[in-house]
PDB file of C-alpha atoms in Angstrom:
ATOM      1  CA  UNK A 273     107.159  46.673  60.224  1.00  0.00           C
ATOM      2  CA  UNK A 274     104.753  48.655  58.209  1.00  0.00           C
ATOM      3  CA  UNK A 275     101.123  50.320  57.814  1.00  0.00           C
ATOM      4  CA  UNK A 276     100.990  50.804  54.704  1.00  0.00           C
ATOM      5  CA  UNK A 277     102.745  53.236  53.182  1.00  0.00           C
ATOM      6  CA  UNK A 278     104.641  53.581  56.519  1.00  0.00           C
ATOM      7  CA  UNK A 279     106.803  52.170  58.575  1.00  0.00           C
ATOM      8  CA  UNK A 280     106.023  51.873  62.267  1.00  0.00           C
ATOM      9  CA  UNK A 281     109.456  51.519  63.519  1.00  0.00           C
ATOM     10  CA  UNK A 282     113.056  52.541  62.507  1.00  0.00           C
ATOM     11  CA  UNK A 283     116.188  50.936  61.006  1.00  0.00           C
ATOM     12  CA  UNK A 284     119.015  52.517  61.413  1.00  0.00           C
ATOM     13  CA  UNK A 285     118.116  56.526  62.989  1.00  0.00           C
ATOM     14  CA  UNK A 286     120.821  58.911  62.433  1.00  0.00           C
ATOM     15  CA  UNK A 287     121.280  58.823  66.425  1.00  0.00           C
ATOM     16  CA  UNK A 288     121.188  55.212  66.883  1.00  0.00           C
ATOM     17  CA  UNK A 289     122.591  53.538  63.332  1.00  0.00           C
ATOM     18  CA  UNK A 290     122.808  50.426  65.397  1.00  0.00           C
ATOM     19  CA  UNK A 291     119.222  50.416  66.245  1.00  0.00           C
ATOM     20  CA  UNK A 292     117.650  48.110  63.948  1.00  0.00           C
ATOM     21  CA  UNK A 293     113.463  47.825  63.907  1.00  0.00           C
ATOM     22  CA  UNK A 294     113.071  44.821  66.000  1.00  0.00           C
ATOM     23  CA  UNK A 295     115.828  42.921  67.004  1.00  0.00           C
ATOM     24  CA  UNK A 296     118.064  41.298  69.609  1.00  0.00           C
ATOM     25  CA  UNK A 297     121.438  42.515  70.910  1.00  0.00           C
ATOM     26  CA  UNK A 298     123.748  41.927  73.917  1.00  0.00           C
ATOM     27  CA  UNK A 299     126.344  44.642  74.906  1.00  0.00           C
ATOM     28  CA  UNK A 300     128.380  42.883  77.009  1.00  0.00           C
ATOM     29  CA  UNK A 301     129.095  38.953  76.537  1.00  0.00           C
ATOM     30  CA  UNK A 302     131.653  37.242  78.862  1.00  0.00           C
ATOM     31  CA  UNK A 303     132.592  33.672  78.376  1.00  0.00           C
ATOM     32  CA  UNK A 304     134.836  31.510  80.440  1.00  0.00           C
ATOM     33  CA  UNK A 305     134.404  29.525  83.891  1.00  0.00           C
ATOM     34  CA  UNK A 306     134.380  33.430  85.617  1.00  0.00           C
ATOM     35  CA  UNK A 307     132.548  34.748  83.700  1.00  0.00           C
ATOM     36  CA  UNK A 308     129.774  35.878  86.309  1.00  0.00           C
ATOM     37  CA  UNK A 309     132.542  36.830  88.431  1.00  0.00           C
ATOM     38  CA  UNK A 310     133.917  39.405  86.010  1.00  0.00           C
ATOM     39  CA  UNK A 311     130.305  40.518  84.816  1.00  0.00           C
ATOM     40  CA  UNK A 312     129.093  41.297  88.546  1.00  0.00           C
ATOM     41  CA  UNK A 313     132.635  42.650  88.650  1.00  0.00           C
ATOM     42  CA  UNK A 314     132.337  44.986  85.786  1.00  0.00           C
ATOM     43  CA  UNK A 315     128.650  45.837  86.525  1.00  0.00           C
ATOM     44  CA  UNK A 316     130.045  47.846  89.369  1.00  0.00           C
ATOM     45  CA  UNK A 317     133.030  49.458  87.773  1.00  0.00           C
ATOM     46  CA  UNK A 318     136.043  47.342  89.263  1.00  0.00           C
ATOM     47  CA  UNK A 319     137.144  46.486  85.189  1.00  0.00           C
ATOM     48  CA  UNK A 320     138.735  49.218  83.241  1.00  0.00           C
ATOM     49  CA  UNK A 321     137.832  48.809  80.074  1.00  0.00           C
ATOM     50  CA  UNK A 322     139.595  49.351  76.674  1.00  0.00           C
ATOM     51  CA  UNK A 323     138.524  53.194  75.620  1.00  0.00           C
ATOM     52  CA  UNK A 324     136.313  53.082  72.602  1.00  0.00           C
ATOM     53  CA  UNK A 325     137.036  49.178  71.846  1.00  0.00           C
ATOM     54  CA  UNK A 326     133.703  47.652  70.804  1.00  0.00           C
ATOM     55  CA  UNK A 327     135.282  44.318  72.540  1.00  0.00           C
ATOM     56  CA  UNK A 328     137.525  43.821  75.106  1.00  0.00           C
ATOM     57  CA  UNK A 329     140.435  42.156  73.664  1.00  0.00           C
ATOM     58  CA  UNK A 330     141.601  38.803  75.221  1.00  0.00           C
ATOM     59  CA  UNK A 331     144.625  39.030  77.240  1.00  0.00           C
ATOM     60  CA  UNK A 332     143.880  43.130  77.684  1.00  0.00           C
ATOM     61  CA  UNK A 333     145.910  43.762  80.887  1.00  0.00           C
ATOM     62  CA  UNK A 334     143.209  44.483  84.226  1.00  0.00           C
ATOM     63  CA  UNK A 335     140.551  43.259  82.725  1.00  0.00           C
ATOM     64  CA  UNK A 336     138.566  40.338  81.661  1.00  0.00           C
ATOM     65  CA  UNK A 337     137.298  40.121  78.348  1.00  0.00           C
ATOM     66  CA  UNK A 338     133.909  40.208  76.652  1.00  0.00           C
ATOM     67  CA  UNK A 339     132.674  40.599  73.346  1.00  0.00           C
ATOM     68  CA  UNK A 340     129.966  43.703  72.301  1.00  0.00           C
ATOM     69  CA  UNK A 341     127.162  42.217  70.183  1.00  0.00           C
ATOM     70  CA  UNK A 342     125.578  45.486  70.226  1.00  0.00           C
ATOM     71  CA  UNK A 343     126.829  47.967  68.401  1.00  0.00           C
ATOM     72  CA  UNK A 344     127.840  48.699  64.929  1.00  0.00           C
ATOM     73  CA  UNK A 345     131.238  50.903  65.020  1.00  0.00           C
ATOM     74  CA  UNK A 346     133.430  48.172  63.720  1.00  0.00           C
ATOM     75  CA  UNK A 347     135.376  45.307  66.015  1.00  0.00           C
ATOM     76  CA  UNK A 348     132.002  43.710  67.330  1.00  0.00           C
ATOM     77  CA  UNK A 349     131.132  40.318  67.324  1.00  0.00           C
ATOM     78  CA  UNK A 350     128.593  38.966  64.773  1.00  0.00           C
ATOM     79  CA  UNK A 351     125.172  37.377  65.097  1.00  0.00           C
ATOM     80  CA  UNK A 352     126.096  34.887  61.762  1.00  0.00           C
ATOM     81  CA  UNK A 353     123.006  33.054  60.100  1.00  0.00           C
ATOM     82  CA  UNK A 354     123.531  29.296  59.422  1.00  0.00           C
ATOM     83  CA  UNK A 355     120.213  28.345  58.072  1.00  0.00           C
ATOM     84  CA  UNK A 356     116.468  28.398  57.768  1.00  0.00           C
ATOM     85  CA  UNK A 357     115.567  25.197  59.584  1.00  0.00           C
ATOM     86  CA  UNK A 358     111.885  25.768  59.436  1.00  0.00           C
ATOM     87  CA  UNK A 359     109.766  27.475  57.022  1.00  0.00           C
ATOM     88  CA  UNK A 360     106.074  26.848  57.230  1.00  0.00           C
ATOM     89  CA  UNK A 361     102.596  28.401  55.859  1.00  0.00           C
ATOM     90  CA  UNK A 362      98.985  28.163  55.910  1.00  0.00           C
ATOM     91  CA  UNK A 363      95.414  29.602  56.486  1.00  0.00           C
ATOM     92  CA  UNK A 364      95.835  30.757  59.872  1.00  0.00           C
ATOM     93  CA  UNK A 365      99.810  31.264  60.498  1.00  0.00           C
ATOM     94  CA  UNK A 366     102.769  31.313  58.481  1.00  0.00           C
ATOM     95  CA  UNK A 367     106.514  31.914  59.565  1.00  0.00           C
ATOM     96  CA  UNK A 368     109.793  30.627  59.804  1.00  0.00           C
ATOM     97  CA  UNK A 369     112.896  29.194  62.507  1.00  0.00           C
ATOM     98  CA  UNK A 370     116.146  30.165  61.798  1.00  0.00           C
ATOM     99  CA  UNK A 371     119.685  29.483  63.229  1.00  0.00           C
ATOM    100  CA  UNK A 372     121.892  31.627  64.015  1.00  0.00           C
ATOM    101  CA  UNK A 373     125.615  31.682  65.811  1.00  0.00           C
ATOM    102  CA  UNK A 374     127.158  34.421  67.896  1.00  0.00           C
ATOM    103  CA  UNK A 375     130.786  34.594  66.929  1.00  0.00           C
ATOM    104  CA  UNK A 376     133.895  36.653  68.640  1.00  0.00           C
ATOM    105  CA  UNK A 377     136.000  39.283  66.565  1.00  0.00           C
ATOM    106  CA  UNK A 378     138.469  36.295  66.523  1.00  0.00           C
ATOM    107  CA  UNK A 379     136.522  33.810  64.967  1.00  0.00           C
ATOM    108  CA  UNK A 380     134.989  31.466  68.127  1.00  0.00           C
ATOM    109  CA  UNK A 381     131.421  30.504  68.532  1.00  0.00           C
ATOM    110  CA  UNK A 382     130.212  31.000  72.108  1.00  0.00           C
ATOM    111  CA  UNK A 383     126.273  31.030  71.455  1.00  0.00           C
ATOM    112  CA  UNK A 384     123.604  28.932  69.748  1.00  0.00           C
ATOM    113  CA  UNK A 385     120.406  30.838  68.643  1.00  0.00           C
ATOM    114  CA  UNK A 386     117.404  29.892  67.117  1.00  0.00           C
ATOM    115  CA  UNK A 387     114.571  32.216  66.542  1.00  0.00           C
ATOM    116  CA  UNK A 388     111.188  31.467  65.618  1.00  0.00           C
ATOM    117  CA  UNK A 389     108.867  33.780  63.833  1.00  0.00           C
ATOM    118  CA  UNK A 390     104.953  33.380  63.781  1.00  0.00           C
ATOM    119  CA  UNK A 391     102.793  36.231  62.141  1.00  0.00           C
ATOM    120  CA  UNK A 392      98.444  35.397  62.176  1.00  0.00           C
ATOM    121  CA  UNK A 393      95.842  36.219  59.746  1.00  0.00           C
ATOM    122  CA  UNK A 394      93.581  38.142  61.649  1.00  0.00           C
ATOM    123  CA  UNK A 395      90.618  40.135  60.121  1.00  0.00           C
ATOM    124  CA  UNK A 396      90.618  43.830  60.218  1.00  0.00           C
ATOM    125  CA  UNK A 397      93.777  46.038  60.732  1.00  0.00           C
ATOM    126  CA  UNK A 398      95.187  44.465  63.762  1.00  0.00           C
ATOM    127  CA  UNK A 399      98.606  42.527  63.192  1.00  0.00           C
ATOM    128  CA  UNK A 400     100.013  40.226  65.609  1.00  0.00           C
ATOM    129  CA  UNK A 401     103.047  37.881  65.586  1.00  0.00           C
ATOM    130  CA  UNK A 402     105.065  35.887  68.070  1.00  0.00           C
ATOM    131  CA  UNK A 403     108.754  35.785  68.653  1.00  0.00           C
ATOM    132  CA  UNK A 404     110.994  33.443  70.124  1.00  0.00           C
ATOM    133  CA  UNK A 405     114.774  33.148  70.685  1.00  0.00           C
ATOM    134  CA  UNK A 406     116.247  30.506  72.443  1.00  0.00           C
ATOM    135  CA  UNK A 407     120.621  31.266  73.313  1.00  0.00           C
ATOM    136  CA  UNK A 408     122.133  28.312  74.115  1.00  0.00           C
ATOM    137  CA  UNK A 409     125.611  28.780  75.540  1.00  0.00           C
ATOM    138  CA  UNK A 410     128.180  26.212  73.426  1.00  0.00           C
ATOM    139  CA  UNK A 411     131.622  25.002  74.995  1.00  0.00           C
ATOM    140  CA  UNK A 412     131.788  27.610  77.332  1.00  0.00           C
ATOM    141  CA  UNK A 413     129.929  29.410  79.981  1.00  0.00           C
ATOM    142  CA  UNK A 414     128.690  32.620  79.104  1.00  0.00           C
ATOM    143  CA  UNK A 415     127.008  35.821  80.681  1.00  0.00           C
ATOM    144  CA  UNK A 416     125.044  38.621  79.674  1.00  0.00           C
ATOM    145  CA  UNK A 417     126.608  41.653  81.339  1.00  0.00           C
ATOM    146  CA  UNK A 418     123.811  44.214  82.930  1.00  0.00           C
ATOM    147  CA  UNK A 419     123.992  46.965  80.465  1.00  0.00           C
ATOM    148  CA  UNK A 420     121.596  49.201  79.523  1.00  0.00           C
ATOM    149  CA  UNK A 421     123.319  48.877  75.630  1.00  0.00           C
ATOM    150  CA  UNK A 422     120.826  45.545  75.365  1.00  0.00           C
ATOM    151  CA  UNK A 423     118.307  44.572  72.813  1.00  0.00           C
ATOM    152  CA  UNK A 424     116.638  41.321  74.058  1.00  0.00           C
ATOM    153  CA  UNK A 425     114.464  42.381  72.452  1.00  0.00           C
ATOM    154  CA  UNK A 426     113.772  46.326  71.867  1.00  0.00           C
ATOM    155  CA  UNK A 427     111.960  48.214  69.054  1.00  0.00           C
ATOM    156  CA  UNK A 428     113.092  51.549  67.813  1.00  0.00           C
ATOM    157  CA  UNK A 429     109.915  53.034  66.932  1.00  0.00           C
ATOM    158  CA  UNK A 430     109.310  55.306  64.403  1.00  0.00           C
ATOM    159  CA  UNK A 431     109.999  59.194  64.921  1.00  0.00           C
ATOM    160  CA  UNK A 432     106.599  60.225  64.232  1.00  0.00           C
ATOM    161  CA  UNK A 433     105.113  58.238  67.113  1.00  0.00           C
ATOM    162  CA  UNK A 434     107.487  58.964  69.335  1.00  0.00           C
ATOM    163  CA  UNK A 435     106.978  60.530  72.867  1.00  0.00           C
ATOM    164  CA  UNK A 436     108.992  63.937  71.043  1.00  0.00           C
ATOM    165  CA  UNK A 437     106.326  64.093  68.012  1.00  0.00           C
ATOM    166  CA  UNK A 438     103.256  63.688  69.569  1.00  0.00           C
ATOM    167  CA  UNK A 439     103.165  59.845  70.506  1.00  0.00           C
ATOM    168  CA  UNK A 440     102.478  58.116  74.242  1.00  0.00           C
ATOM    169  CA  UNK A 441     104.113  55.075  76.000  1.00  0.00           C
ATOM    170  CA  UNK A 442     101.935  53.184  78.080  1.00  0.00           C
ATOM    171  CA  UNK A 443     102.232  50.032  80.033  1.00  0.00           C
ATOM    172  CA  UNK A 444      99.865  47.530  81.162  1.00  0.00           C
ATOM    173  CA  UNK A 445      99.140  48.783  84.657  1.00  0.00           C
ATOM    174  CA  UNK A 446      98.513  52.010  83.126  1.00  0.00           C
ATOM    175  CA  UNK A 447     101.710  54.194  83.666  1.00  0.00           C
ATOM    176  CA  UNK A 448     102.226  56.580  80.727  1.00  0.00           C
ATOM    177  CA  UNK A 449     105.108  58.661  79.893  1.00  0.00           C
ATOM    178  CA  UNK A 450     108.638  57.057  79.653  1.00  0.00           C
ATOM    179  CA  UNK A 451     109.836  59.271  82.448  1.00  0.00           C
ATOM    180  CA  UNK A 452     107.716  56.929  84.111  1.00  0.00           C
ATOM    181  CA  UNK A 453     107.011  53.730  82.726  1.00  0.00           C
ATOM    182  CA  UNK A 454     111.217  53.510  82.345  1.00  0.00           C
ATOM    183  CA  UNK A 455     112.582  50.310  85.128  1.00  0.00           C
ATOM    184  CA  UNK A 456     108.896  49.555  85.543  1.00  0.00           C
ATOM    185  CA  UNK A 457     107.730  46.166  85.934  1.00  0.00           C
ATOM    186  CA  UNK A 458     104.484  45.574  84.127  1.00  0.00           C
ATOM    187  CA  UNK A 459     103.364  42.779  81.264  1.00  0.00           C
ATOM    188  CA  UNK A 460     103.525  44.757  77.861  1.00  0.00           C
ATOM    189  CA  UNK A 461     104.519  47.905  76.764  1.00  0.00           C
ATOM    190  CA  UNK A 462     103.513  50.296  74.104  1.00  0.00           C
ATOM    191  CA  UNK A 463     103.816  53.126  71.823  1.00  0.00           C
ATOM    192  CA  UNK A 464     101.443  55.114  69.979  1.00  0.00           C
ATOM    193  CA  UNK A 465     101.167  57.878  67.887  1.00  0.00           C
ATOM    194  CA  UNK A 466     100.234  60.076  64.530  1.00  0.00           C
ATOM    195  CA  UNK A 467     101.297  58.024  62.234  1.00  0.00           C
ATOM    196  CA  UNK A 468      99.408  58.709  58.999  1.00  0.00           C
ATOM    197  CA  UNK A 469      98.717  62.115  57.641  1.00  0.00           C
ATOM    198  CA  UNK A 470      96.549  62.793  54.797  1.00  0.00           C
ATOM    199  CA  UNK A 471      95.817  66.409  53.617  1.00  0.00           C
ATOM    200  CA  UNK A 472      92.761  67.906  54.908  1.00  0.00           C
ATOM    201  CA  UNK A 473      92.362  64.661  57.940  1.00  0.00           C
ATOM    202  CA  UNK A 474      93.008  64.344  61.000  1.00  0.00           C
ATOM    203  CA  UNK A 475      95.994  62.264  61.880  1.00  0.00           C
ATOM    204  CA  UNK A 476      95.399  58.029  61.845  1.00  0.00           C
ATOM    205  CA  UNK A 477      97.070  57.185  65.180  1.00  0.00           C
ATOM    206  CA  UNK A 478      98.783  53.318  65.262  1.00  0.00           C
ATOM    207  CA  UNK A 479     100.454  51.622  67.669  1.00  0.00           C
ATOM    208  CA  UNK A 480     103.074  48.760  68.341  1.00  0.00           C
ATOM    209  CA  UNK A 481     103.018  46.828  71.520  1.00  0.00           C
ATOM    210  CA  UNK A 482     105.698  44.320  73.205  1.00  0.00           C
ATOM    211  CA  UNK A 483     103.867  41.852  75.342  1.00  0.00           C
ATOM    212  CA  UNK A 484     106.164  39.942  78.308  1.00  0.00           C
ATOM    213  CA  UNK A 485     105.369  36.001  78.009  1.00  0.00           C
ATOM    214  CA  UNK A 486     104.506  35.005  81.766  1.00  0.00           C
ATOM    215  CA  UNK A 487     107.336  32.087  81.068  1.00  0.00           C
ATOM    216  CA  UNK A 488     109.962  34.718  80.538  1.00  0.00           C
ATOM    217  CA  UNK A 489     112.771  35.050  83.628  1.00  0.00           C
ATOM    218  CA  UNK A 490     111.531  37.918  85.451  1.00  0.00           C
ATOM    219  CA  UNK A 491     107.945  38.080  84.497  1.00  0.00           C
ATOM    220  CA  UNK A 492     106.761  40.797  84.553  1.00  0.00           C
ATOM    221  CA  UNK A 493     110.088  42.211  83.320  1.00  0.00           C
ATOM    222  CA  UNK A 494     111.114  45.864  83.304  1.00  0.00           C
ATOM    223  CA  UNK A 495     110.560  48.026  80.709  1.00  0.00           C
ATOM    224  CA  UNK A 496     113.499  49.825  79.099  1.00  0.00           C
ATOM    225  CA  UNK A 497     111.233  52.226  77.582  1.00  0.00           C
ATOM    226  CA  UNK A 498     112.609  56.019  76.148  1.00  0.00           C
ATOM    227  CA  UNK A 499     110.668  58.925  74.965  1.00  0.00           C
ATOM    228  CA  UNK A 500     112.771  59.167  71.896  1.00  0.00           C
ATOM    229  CA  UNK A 501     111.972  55.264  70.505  1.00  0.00           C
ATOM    230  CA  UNK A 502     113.453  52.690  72.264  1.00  0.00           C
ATOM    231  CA  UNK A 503     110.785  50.363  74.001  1.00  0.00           C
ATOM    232  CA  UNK A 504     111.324  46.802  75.316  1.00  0.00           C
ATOM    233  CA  UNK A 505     112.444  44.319  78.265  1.00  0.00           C
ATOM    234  CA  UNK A 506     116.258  43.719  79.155  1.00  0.00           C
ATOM    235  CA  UNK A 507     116.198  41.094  82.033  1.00  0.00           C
ATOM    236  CA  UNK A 508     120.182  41.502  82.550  1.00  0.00           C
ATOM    237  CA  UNK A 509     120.582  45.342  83.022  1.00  0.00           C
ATOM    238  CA  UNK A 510     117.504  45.981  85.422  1.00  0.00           C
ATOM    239  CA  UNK A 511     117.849  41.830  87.498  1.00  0.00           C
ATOM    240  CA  UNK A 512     121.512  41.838  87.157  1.00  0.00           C
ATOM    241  CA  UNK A 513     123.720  39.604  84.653  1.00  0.00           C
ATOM    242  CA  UNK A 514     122.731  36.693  83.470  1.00  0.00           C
ATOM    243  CA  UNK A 515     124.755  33.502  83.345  1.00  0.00           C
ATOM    244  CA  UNK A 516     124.436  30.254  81.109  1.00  0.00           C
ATOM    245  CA  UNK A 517     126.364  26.700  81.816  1.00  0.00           C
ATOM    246  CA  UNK A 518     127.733  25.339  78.975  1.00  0.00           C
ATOM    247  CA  UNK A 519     124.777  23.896  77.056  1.00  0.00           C
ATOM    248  CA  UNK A 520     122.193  25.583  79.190  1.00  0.00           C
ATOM    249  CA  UNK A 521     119.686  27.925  76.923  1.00  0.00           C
ATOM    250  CA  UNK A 522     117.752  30.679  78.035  1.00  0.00           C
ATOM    251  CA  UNK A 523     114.791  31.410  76.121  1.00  0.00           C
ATOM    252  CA  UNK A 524     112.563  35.053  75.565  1.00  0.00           C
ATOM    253  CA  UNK A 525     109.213  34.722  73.838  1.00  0.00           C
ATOM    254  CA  UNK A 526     107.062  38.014  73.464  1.00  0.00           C
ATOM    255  CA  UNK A 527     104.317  38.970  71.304  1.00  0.00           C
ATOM    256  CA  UNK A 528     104.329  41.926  69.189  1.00  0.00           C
ATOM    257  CA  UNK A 529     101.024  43.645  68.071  1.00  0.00           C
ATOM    258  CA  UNK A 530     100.495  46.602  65.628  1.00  0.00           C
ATOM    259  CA  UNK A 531      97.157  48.103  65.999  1.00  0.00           C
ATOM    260  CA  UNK A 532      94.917  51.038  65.348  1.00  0.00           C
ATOM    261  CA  UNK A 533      94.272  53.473  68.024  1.00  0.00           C
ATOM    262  CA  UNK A 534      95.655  53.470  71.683  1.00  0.00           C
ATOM    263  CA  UNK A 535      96.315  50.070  73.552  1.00  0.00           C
ATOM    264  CA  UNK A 536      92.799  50.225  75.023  1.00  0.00           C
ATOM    265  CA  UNK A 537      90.934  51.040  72.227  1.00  0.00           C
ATOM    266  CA  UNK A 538      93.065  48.092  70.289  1.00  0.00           C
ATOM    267  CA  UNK A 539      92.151  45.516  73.273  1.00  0.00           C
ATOM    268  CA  UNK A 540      95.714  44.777  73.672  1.00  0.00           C
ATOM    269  CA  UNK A 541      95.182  44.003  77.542  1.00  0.00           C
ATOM    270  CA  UNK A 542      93.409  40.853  76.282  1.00  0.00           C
ATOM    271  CA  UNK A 543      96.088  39.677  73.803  1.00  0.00           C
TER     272      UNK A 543
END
């Protein structure tokens, strides 16, 4: 996500390599008939889990298993494209649908996912674009453990805008400060900060703002928002886990809007 000639957000920070601009993520997937049994379970520290494993193998002794969609440090499961069903253009919108499969280290498909992508042509230097993903659960039943190690979805903003160089978070009833606006329940979220810097000017401050669809589970969600980047909603680890029957789907549509100036200033209250 850039204003030209910068980014907005990050891909891959040296703290965070798994943090990845905009995206989607689930820490903790369990799949099976108790699977909500064993997530509740594990939410309150009755599983012992396999140290350092980024899944918990099948079979591990004391535990029940679940796959880590999250991170990046090898033994994950993978988010796998299948195809572009949808790709569409024109005067006003343009975007695409694509669909994707969650597979296990060993090879088995547990989730269907198909996102949808919508960006506007809007005059002047607002930008504004919709997101969808839709996780149907497959064969199995599956839940989404309540962990804070959840992108669904987050941005990782970029450093400059952050809360440590100078940026503000601010949600829609007005909280600032991610001390602050972190677990609170409000309809969007935002950062902004100094982005651009040109010699002899005053810094050009920009902004990137989450908005919560009402139709989302938990509307308004909380915010998992962090001074050092991370900003967005993550229904599981602040309403508990999450469970889907088998061909049950559970759908998150937010709006994302990148924007000169601070969130009132950009209107984004009205978006």
């Amino acid at each position: 996500t850039t204003v030209y000639p910068k980014g907005i957000t990050d891909d891959a920070p040296p703290d965070h390599i798994w943090h990845r601009s905009l995206w989607y993520a689930a820490g903790e997937v369990f799949v099976g008939p108790d699977s909500a049994e064993a997530a509740a379970a594990h939410s309150r520290g009755t599983v012992t889990l396999a140290s350092g494993a980024g899944s918990m193998p099948e079979g591990a002794p004391g535990s029940h298993p679940f796959t880590d969609f999250y991170l990046e440090n090898g033994g994950e499961g993978r988010m796998v494209h299948q195809s572009f069903s949808d790709v569409f253009s024109g005067p006003v919108f343009g975007g695409f649908r694509e669909s994707l499969t969650w597979r296990t280290p060993g090879g088995r498909d547990i989730i269907a996912d198909e996102r949808t992508f919508t960006m506007y042509r809007l005059k002047g230097t607002s930008r504004i674009f919709d997101i969808t993903a839709a996780f149907a659960a497959l064969d199995q039943q599956v839940t989404f453990g309540a962990t804070n190690e959840n992108a669904l979805p987050l941005i990782r903003v970029a450093d400059c805008i952050d809360e440590w160089d100078g940026g503000r978070l601010t949600l829609s009833d007005g909280t600032t400060g991610g001390k602050d606006a972190f677990a609170r329940r409000a309809a969007w979220g935002d950062c902004t900060g100094p982005l651009v810097h040109k010699p002899g000017l005053e810094p050009q401050y920009w902004g990137i703002a989450m908005l919560d669809h009402p139709s989302n589970v938990g509307h308004p969600n909380a915010w998992f928002a962090r001074s050092y980047g991370p900003l967005g909603t993550n229904t599981p680890y602040f309403d508990g886990p999450l469970t889907l029957a088998p061909g049950e789907t559970w759908t998150l549509r937010h709006r994302i809007v990148v924007h000169e100036g601070y969130p009132d200033e950009a209107g984004i209250q009205g978006r």
